[in-house]
């Protein structure tokens, strides 16, 4: 059974068995929702004469900013005005499985024309986001290739620090199309297979709703401290960003304060990652905040930052080469020993069963034919991610956060995330406490990888 068949069968069953904590339709409740979202087709003018026909929340890109209070229950009615079943995932929240928005955990799909009420108690605080968790398979007009994403900010301790202005920036790629992967020669010592499947390329990119030099600039004043919340909402593309003449003081990752706030010239954001960074506006001028790759800026991945009283053509300067290193932001204290360690090896099994797409496996198994990871409530577990492929993999754990405890031979502590990017041939260890019973999905957040097998499920034994 492929993922599409599995989800269709599961969603049909769960639509009638969702239980008391998730409600179909407005008539089923006497109370109006706190918030409403509408999944609907829209046409987006991203600039330079480029229009995108897509599906979005409330016809806007990003979707409405949802600003919630930690611990204060909220109801959100989602109406599906599109032609395909869909659902919303509340990325980074410790929800129950029915409300999490992942069919693999038991969340119901929303049929076209139907309305579903989600009931959430926002936790933890920080920069979260919401997005579709449908599959696309070979159809690049669905799922994360659309405009279904938005910021979800949960207010509550700790304080993000003194700043004068907040700016939320979401990265998205548009005009997806399949491109053949060229066979590459691999060193025999790496023992890596050659692959001939398909990858996804893009015609355009935006920060929020516009391509570089198409929307309004970010206007700042000299001496301001600006809190940038940056989100990579792309379906498949990891990005590197810079703002010439400035540094980013990273204060949080995936919404969680980092143990060691640290300033860098270049930010790395894998798919689904978020970074909160303070920028001291101390270099007056008109600048490009954008991708470090010229070809990405050329298709729109950037935004202009304009100081008050300054004008002229925006300036870009290539930053000095630098490697992204999670350990710079982490502590070095010893961490508790886990109850158990799960070793998870990721591989590309090549195109199987006459598919033109590569199948991804974890320990040799592709979803849905996987062996669940079994955990006990209250225990601490370690997952050892071994990337035996030539691709980067942003690995996301639903309904929990984890602590990154080792990258290769470097031990670290205190870096709490829900998505970690595992580089080619790299090994990364993350620890989590099984404190939120119910099925929890673990997967690569690249849509093409997730659709073709790269998922695992964690189940509680009690």
Short mmCIF file of C-alpha atoms in Angstrom, two decimals:
data_model
loop_
_atom_site.label_atom_id
_atom_site.label_comp_id
_atom_site.label_asym_id
_atom_site.label_seq_id
_atom_site.Cartn_x
_atom_site.Cartn_y
_atom_site.Cartn_z
CA UNK A 1 0.00 0.00 0.00
CA UNK A 2 1.47 3.42 -0.95
CA UNK A 3 1.11 6.52 1.17
CA UNK A 4 -1.83 7.90 -0.79
CA UNK A 5 -3.88 4.69 -0.38
CA UNK A 6 -2.96 4.46 3.29
CA UNK A 7 -4.04 8.03 4.04
CA UNK A 8 -7.27 7.75 2.10
CA UNK A 9 -8.28 4.61 3.99
CA UNK A 10 -7.22 5.97 7.36
CA UNK A 11 -8.85 9.36 6.86
CA UNK A 12 -12.17 7.82 5.84
CA UNK A 13 -12.25 5.78 9.03
CA UNK A 14 -11.15 8.56 11.35
CA UNK A 15 -13.64 11.06 10.01
CA UNK A 16 -16.26 9.11 11.94
CA UNK A 17 -14.15 8.22 14.95
CA UNK A 18 -12.36 11.41 15.91
CA UNK A 19 -13.71 11.47 19.46
CA UNK A 20 -14.91 14.33 21.64
CA UNK A 21 -11.89 16.62 21.33
CA UNK A 22 -12.25 17.43 17.65
CA UNK A 23 -15.52 18.58 16.12
CA UNK A 24 -16.95 18.42 12.60
CA UNK A 25 -18.90 21.45 11.44
CA UNK A 26 -20.27 24.49 13.23
CA UNK A 27 -23.63 22.92 14.02
CA UNK A 28 -21.94 20.45 16.34
CA UNK A 29 -20.98 23.23 18.78
CA UNK A 30 -22.93 25.96 20.54
CA UNK A 31 -19.91 28.26 20.69
CA UNK A 32 -18.26 30.30 17.98
CA UNK A 33 -14.59 29.54 17.36
CA UNK A 34 -11.83 31.82 18.55
CA UNK A 35 -10.30 31.82 15.06
CA UNK A 36 -11.25 30.77 11.55
CA UNK A 37 -9.09 29.58 8.68
CA UNK A 38 -10.25 28.85 5.16
CA UNK A 39 -8.29 26.63 2.77
CA UNK A 40 -9.06 28.14 -0.63
CA UNK A 41 -7.66 28.72 -4.11
CA UNK A 42 -6.08 32.11 -4.74
CA UNK A 43 -3.98 33.95 -7.29
CA UNK A 44 -0.82 35.51 -5.92
CA UNK A 45 0.98 38.38 -7.68
CA UNK A 46 4.56 37.91 -6.49
CA UNK A 47 5.99 40.65 -8.70
CA UNK A 48 7.78 41.28 -12.00
CA UNK A 49 4.65 40.18 -13.85
CA UNK A 50 4.64 36.76 -12.20
CA UNK A 51 1.34 35.35 -10.96
CA UNK A 52 1.01 32.13 -9.00
CA UNK A 53 -2.19 30.09 -8.85
CA UNK A 54 -2.13 28.24 -5.56
CA UNK A 55 -4.08 27.30 -2.44
CA UNK A 56 -3.66 29.33 0.73
CA UNK A 57 -5.21 30.17 4.08
CA UNK A 58 -7.71 33.04 3.85
CA UNK A 59 -6.28 33.92 0.40
CA UNK A 60 -3.10 35.38 1.84
CA UNK A 61 0.61 34.49 1.89
CA UNK A 62 1.69 33.75 4.56
CA UNK A 63 -1.60 32.84 6.20
CA UNK A 64 -3.00 34.99 9.03
CA UNK A 65 -0.59 35.54 11.90
CA UNK A 66 -1.90 33.47 14.82
CA UNK A 67 -0.70 34.99 18.10
CA UNK A 68 -1.77 32.83 21.03
CA UNK A 69 -1.09 32.72 24.76
CA UNK A 70 0.71 29.79 26.31
CA UNK A 71 -1.70 27.55 28.20
CA UNK A 72 -4.86 29.39 27.10
CA UNK A 73 -7.15 27.00 25.17
CA UNK A 74 -8.22 28.09 21.70
CA UNK A 75 -10.62 26.74 19.09
CA UNK A 76 -9.86 27.16 15.39
CA UNK A 77 -12.42 26.30 12.72
CA UNK A 78 -10.83 25.27 9.42
CA UNK A 79 -13.06 25.18 6.34
CA UNK A 80 -11.79 23.36 3.29
CA UNK A 81 -12.92 25.31 0.23
CA UNK A 82 -10.43 23.53 -2.03
CA UNK A 83 -11.14 20.50 -4.22
CA UNK A 84 -8.87 18.10 -2.29
CA UNK A 85 -8.98 16.61 1.22
CA UNK A 86 -6.57 18.43 3.51
CA UNK A 87 -5.66 19.11 7.14
CA UNK A 88 -3.61 21.55 9.22
CA UNK A 89 -0.55 20.62 11.28
CA UNK A 90 0.31 22.86 14.25
CA UNK A 91 4.07 22.48 13.97
CA UNK A 92 5.93 22.58 17.28
CA UNK A 93 2.91 22.38 19.60
CA UNK A 94 2.43 19.58 22.13
CA UNK A 95 -1.07 18.74 20.95
CA UNK A 96 -2.95 15.45 21.26
CA UNK A 97 -2.77 13.19 18.18
CA UNK A 98 -6.28 13.97 16.92
CA UNK A 99 -5.64 17.70 16.84
CA UNK A 100 -2.03 17.55 15.67
CA UNK A 101 -2.95 17.40 12.00
CA UNK A 102 -1.20 14.25 10.80
CA UNK A 103 -3.31 11.39 9.47
CA UNK A 104 -0.57 8.93 10.35
CA UNK A 105 -1.22 9.72 14.04
CA UNK A 106 -5.01 9.56 13.75
CA UNK A 107 -5.93 13.15 12.77
CA UNK A 108 -8.87 13.25 10.37
CA UNK A 109 -8.73 14.71 6.90
CA UNK A 110 -11.06 17.61 6.10
CA UNK A 111 -13.16 16.77 3.06
CA UNK A 112 -13.80 19.43 0.40
CA UNK A 113 -16.64 21.66 1.63
CA UNK A 114 -16.34 20.48 5.26
CA UNK A 115 -15.35 22.39 8.40
CA UNK A 116 -13.31 20.92 11.22
CA UNK A 117 -12.79 22.46 14.66
CA UNK A 118 -9.34 22.06 16.17
CA UNK A 119 -8.98 22.47 19.92
CA UNK A 120 -5.51 23.49 21.06
CA UNK A 121 -3.85 24.48 24.32
CA UNK A 122 -0.77 26.32 23.01
CA UNK A 123 2.50 25.03 24.43
CA UNK A 124 5.44 25.63 24.40
CA UNK A 125 5.91 29.35 23.88
CA UNK A 126 7.92 30.72 20.99
CA UNK A 127 7.94 30.76 17.19
CA UNK A 128 5.82 27.89 15.88
CA UNK A 129 4.00 27.64 12.57
CA UNK A 130 1.08 25.93 10.88
CA UNK A 131 0.90 24.24 7.50
CA UNK A 132 -0.75 21.52 5.47
CA UNK A 133 0.28 17.94 6.22
CA UNK A 134 -1.31 16.39 3.14
CA UNK A 135 0.68 14.39 0.65
CA UNK A 136 1.53 15.39 -2.91
CA UNK A 137 3.17 12.27 -4.35
CA UNK A 138 3.65 13.11 -8.05
CA UNK A 139 1.27 16.13 -8.07
CA UNK A 140 3.20 19.36 -7.51
CA UNK A 141 0.01 21.41 -7.16
CA UNK A 142 -0.70 19.90 -3.72
CA UNK A 143 0.52 19.92 -0.13
CA UNK A 144 3.67 21.88 0.73
CA UNK A 145 4.05 23.02 -2.88
CA UNK A 146 1.03 25.29 -2.31
CA UNK A 147 0.78 28.42 -0.17
CA UNK A 148 -0.64 26.72 2.91
CA UNK A 149 1.57 28.02 5.72
CA UNK A 150 1.60 30.73 8.37
CA UNK A 151 3.28 31.90 11.56
CA UNK A 152 1.94 30.74 14.92
CA UNK A 153 3.48 32.70 17.80
CA UNK A 154 2.89 31.54 21.36
CA UNK A 155 3.46 34.31 23.90
CA UNK A 156 4.83 33.41 27.31
CA UNK A 157 8.09 33.14 29.20
CA UNK A 158 10.92 33.43 28.45
CA UNK A 159 11.11 37.00 27.14
CA UNK A 160 12.78 37.22 23.70
CA UNK A 161 14.89 40.17 24.86
CA UNK A 162 14.86 43.89 24.21
CA UNK A 163 13.98 44.90 20.68
CA UNK A 164 12.33 47.82 18.92
CA UNK A 165 10.60 46.03 16.07
CA UNK A 166 9.49 42.52 15.09
CA UNK A 167 9.70 41.29 11.51
CA UNK A 168 8.38 37.87 10.46
CA UNK A 169 9.88 36.49 7.24
CA UNK A 170 8.84 33.23 5.59
CA UNK A 171 10.73 31.70 2.65
CA UNK A 172 8.82 29.92 -0.10
CA UNK A 173 9.65 28.50 -3.52
CA UNK A 174 7.15 28.53 -6.40
CA UNK A 175 6.69 26.99 -9.83
CA UNK A 176 7.85 23.51 -8.83
CA UNK A 177 8.79 21.07 -11.58
CA UNK A 178 10.52 17.73 -11.69
CA UNK A 179 14.12 17.59 -12.85
CA UNK A 180 16.00 14.34 -13.45
CA UNK A 181 18.77 13.66 -10.98
CA UNK A 182 22.04 13.17 -12.78
CA UNK A 183 23.92 10.03 -11.81
CA UNK A 184 26.86 11.04 -9.70
CA UNK A 185 30.05 9.15 -9.13
CA UNK A 186 30.43 8.23 -5.47
CA UNK A 187 33.69 7.35 -3.84
CA UNK A 188 33.77 3.64 -3.18
CA UNK A 189 34.79 4.35 0.41
CA UNK A 190 31.43 6.02 1.00
CA UNK A 191 29.48 2.92 -0.03
CA UNK A 192 26.68 5.09 -1.39
CA UNK A 193 24.38 4.04 -4.24
CA UNK A 194 24.02 5.91 -7.49
CA UNK A 195 20.49 7.22 -7.99
CA UNK A 196 18.57 8.21 -11.09
CA UNK A 197 15.26 9.40 -9.64
CA UNK A 198 13.68 12.84 -9.85
CA UNK A 199 14.19 15.96 -7.79
CA UNK A 200 12.20 19.21 -7.64
CA UNK A 201 13.32 22.52 -9.13
CA UNK A 202 11.62 25.93 -8.88
CA UNK A 203 11.05 28.92 -11.11
CA UNK A 204 10.58 31.57 -8.41
CA UNK A 205 11.13 32.25 -4.72
CA UNK A 206 9.69 34.78 -2.30
CA UNK A 207 10.19 36.08 1.19
CA UNK A 208 6.63 36.36 2.42
CA UNK A 209 4.51 37.21 -0.62
CA UNK A 210 6.99 38.91 -2.94
CA UNK A 211 10.12 38.34 -4.94
CA UNK A 212 13.19 40.46 -4.34
CA UNK A 213 12.63 44.11 -5.31
CA UNK A 214 8.89 43.54 -5.85
CA UNK A 215 7.29 44.27 -2.48
CA UNK A 216 7.70 46.97 0.12
CA UNK A 217 11.14 47.14 1.76
CA UNK A 218 11.72 46.51 5.44
CA UNK A 219 12.15 50.06 6.75
CA UNK A 220 14.46 50.54 9.72
CA UNK A 221 16.18 53.32 11.63
CA UNK A 222 19.80 53.52 12.65
CA UNK A 223 20.26 52.18 16.16
CA UNK A 224 17.15 50.00 16.16
CA UNK A 225 17.26 46.45 17.42
CA UNK A 226 15.10 44.35 15.11
CA UNK A 227 13.86 40.89 16.08
CA UNK A 228 13.70 38.82 12.90
CA UNK A 229 11.66 35.64 13.02
CA UNK A 230 12.70 33.60 10.00
CA UNK A 231 10.90 30.49 8.77
CA UNK A 232 11.82 28.15 5.95
CA UNK A 233 8.38 27.20 4.62
CA UNK A 234 9.71 25.69 1.41
CA UNK A 235 8.60 22.23 0.36
CA UNK A 236 12.10 20.91 -0.37
CA UNK A 237 14.75 23.67 -0.40
CA UNK A 238 17.19 24.42 2.42
CA UNK A 239 18.53 28.00 2.38
CA UNK A 240 21.44 30.18 3.53
CA UNK A 241 20.69 33.85 4.24
CA UNK A 242 22.79 36.95 4.86
CA UNK A 243 22.33 40.70 5.35
CA UNK A 244 25.55 42.43 4.25
CA UNK A 245 27.04 44.80 6.80
CA UNK A 246 25.14 43.18 9.66
CA UNK A 247 25.24 40.13 11.89
CA UNK A 248 22.42 38.00 13.26
CA UNK A 249 22.53 37.33 17.00
CA UNK A 250 20.70 34.02 17.19
CA UNK A 251 18.60 33.89 20.36
CA UNK A 252 16.21 31.02 19.58
CA UNK A 253 15.88 28.04 17.26
CA UNK A 254 12.54 26.44 16.44
CA UNK A 255 11.05 28.83 19.01
CA UNK A 256 13.27 27.68 21.89
CA UNK A 257 15.89 29.96 23.50
CA UNK A 258 19.43 28.79 22.77
CA UNK A 259 21.84 28.29 25.70
CA UNK A 260 24.51 30.40 24.01
CA UNK A 261 23.20 33.34 21.93
CA UNK A 262 25.79 33.81 19.21
CA UNK A 263 26.29 36.23 16.31
CA UNK A 264 26.81 35.00 12.75
CA UNK A 265 26.91 36.58 9.30
CA UNK A 266 25.09 33.71 7.60
CA UNK A 267 21.97 31.87 8.76
CA UNK A 268 21.15 28.33 7.70
CA UNK A 269 17.52 27.27 7.66
CA UNK A 270 16.59 23.78 6.55
CA UNK A 271 13.00 23.08 5.55
CA UNK A 272 10.68 23.72 8.55
CA UNK A 273 13.37 25.29 10.75
CA UNK A 274 12.89 28.65 12.43
CA UNK A 275 15.49 31.09 13.73
CA UNK A 276 14.87 34.11 15.96
CA UNK A 277 17.69 36.63 15.66
CA UNK A 278 18.36 40.17 16.82
CA UNK A 279 19.99 42.49 14.28
CA UNK A 280 21.54 45.78 15.43
CA UNK A 281 20.80 48.31 12.70
CA UNK A 282 24.19 50.02 12.64
CA UNK A 283 25.16 50.06 8.96
CA UNK A 284 23.01 52.71 7.20
CA UNK A 285 22.18 52.12 3.58
CA UNK A 286 19.90 50.10 1.33
CA UNK A 287 20.71 46.40 1.51
CA UNK A 288 19.54 43.03 0.24
CA UNK A 289 18.64 40.45 2.88
CA UNK A 290 18.67 37.29 0.82
CA UNK A 291 20.10 34.00 -0.24
CA UNK A 292 23.87 33.69 -0.39
CA UNK A 293 23.40 31.94 -3.75
CA UNK A 294 23.15 34.28 -6.73
CA UNK A 295 20.90 31.89 -8.65
CA UNK A 296 18.45 31.92 -5.74
CA UNK A 297 18.45 35.72 -5.50
CA UNK A 298 17.93 35.84 -9.26
CA UNK A 299 14.65 33.93 -8.90
CA UNK A 300 13.52 36.22 -6.08
CA UNK A 301 14.85 34.94 -2.76
CA UNK A 302 15.46 38.20 -0.98
CA UNK A 303 13.97 41.38 0.47
CA UNK A 304 15.26 44.95 0.64
CA UNK A 305 16.20 46.51 3.98
CA UNK A 306 16.09 50.30 3.75
CA UNK A 307 17.34 52.71 6.42
CA UNK A 308 15.40 55.94 7.02
CA UNK A 309 16.78 58.77 4.86
CA UNK A 310 18.69 56.43 2.56
CA UNK A 311 17.96 55.65 -1.07
CA UNK A 312 19.55 54.11 -4.13
CA UNK A 313 20.02 50.65 -5.54
CA UNK A 314 20.08 47.90 -2.94
CA UNK A 315 23.54 46.51 -2.22
CA UNK A 316 24.59 42.88 -1.97
CA UNK A 317 28.02 41.69 -0.83
CA UNK A 318 28.97 38.04 -0.59
CA UNK A 319 29.72 37.05 3.02
CA UNK A 320 32.90 35.25 3.99
CA UNK A 321 32.58 31.47 3.64
CA UNK A 322 31.38 29.85 6.86
CA UNK A 323 30.02 26.49 7.90
CA UNK A 324 26.80 26.33 9.88
CA UNK A 325 27.47 24.76 13.25
CA UNK A 326 24.68 24.01 15.74
CA UNK A 327 27.26 23.53 18.50
CA UNK A 328 28.05 27.28 18.61
CA UNK A 329 24.61 27.94 20.08
CA UNK A 330 24.55 25.02 22.55
CA UNK A 331 25.88 24.27 26.01
CA UNK A 332 28.46 21.65 26.92
CA UNK A 333 27.01 20.23 30.13
CA UNK A 334 26.64 16.49 30.54
CA UNK A 335 23.17 15.16 29.70
CA UNK A 336 21.30 12.34 31.45
CA UNK A 337 21.73 8.85 30.09
CA UNK A 338 18.73 7.66 28.05
CA UNK A 339 16.52 4.72 28.93
CA UNK A 340 17.13 3.35 25.44
CA UNK A 341 18.82 4.37 22.19
CA UNK A 342 17.18 3.91 18.79
CA UNK A 343 19.61 3.86 15.87
CA UNK A 344 17.89 5.06 12.70
CA UNK A 345 19.77 4.78 9.40
CA UNK A 346 18.44 6.74 6.40
CA UNK A 347 19.01 5.47 2.88
CA UNK A 348 17.80 6.06 -0.64
CA UNK A 349 16.62 2.69 -1.95
CA UNK A 350 16.32 3.96 -5.52
CA UNK A 351 13.24 3.90 -7.72
CA UNK A 352 11.15 0.87 -6.78
CA UNK A 353 8.06 -0.74 -8.31
CA UNK A 354 8.39 1.12 -11.64
CA UNK A 355 8.23 4.49 -9.84
CA UNK A 356 10.24 7.38 -11.26
CA UNK A 357 10.76 8.59 -7.69
CA UNK A 358 13.30 7.25 -5.23
CA UNK A 359 12.02 5.44 -2.16
CA UNK A 360 13.49 6.47 1.20
CA UNK A 361 13.99 4.00 3.99
CA UNK A 362 14.68 4.04 7.73
CA UNK A 363 16.53 0.89 8.80
CA UNK A 364 15.56 -0.65 5.48
CA UNK A 365 11.81 0.00 5.85
CA UNK A 366 9.65 2.52 3.96
CA UNK A 367 6.36 3.90 5.29
CA UNK A 368 3.82 2.48 5.99
CA UNK A 369 5.68 -0.84 6.39
CA UNK A 370 7.72 0.23 9.40
CA UNK A 371 8.42 -1.17 12.86
CA UNK A 372 7.19 1.40 15.44
CA UNK A 373 9.53 2.76 18.08
CA UNK A 374 8.00 1.73 21.41
CA UNK A 375 8.42 4.05 24.42
CA UNK A 376 7.19 4.29 28.01
CA UNK A 377 5.74 7.45 29.46
CA UNK A 378 8.19 9.55 31.47
CA UNK A 379 11.34 7.86 30.14
CA UNK A 380 14.17 9.58 28.27
CA UNK A 381 15.12 8.20 24.86
CA UNK A 382 17.90 8.86 22.39
CA UNK A 383 17.53 8.69 18.63
CA UNK A 384 20.75 8.28 16.68
CA UNK A 385 20.18 9.63 13.18
CA UNK A 386 22.66 8.07 10.72
CA UNK A 387 22.44 9.67 7.29
CA UNK A 388 23.81 7.12 4.82
CA UNK A 389 22.70 9.21 1.83
CA UNK A 390 24.09 12.14 -0.13
CA UNK A 391 21.12 14.40 0.72
CA UNK A 392 20.46 16.70 3.65
CA UNK A 393 17.48 15.66 5.78
CA UNK A 394 15.56 18.02 8.09
CA UNK A 395 14.12 15.52 10.59
CA UNK A 396 10.96 16.61 12.44
CA UNK A 397 9.40 15.01 15.51
CA UNK A 398 5.70 15.72 16.07
CA UNK A 399 4.15 16.61 19.44
CA UNK A 400 7.50 16.68 21.26
CA UNK A 401 10.69 18.72 21.36
CA UNK A 402 14.11 17.12 21.55
CA UNK A 403 17.57 18.04 22.81
CA UNK A 404 20.44 17.79 20.34
CA UNK A 405 23.10 15.89 22.30
CA UNK A 406 25.75 14.90 19.77
CA UNK A 407 26.86 15.87 16.28
CA UNK A 408 29.48 13.42 15.08
CA UNK A 409 32.01 13.38 17.96
CA UNK A 410 30.94 16.72 19.47
CA UNK A 411 28.77 16.49 22.59
CA UNK A 412 26.38 19.32 23.34
CA UNK A 413 23.41 20.16 25.56
CA UNK A 414 20.50 22.53 25.98
CA UNK A 415 19.77 23.03 22.27
CA UNK A 416 16.04 22.25 22.11
CA UNK A 417 14.48 21.83 18.68
CA UNK A 418 11.69 20.04 16.84
CA UNK A 419 13.54 19.85 13.50
CA UNK A 420 17.23 19.13 12.99
CA UNK A 421 19.08 19.08 9.69
CA UNK A 422 21.26 15.99 9.25
CA UNK A 423 23.97 16.52 6.67
CA UNK A 424 25.11 13.85 4.17
CA UNK A 425 26.97 10.97 5.87
CA UNK A 426 26.54 12.69 9.24
CA UNK A 427 25.42 11.17 12.54
CA UNK A 428 23.34 13.27 14.95
CA UNK A 429 21.95 12.23 18.35
CA UNK A 430 18.81 13.78 19.83
CA UNK A 431 17.15 13.00 23.18
CA UNK A 432 13.47 13.36 24.03
CA UNK A 433 11.30 12.63 27.04
CA UNK A 434 8.21 10.56 26.32
CA UNK A 435 5.87 12.98 28.09
CA UNK A 436 3.01 13.30 25.59
CA UNK A 437 1.23 9.92 25.12
CA UNK A 438 -0.18 9.00 21.76
CA UNK A 439 1.21 8.18 18.35
CA UNK A 440 3.90 10.64 17.25
CA UNK A 441 5.22 10.95 13.72
CA UNK A 442 8.92 11.27 12.87
CA UNK A 443 9.84 12.20 9.30
CA UNK A 444 12.02 14.08 6.89
CA UNK A 445 10.30 17.41 6.24
CA UNK A 446 11.21 17.48 2.56
CA UNK A 447 7.85 16.78 0.91
CA UNK A 448 9.26 14.48 -1.78
CA UNK A 449 11.11 12.36 0.79
CA UNK A 450 8.14 12.17 3.16
CA UNK A 451 5.77 11.16 0.37
CA UNK A 452 8.03 8.33 -0.70
CA UNK A 453 8.65 6.45 2.49
CA UNK A 454 10.69 8.66 4.84
CA UNK A 455 8.47 8.38 7.93
CA UNK A 456 8.49 6.52 11.23
CA UNK A 457 5.99 6.30 14.09
CA UNK A 458 6.57 6.38 17.85
CA UNK A 459 4.05 4.54 20.01
CA UNK A 460 3.57 4.55 23.78
CA UNK A 461 3.26 1.21 25.56
CA UNK A 462 1.18 2.72 28.40
#
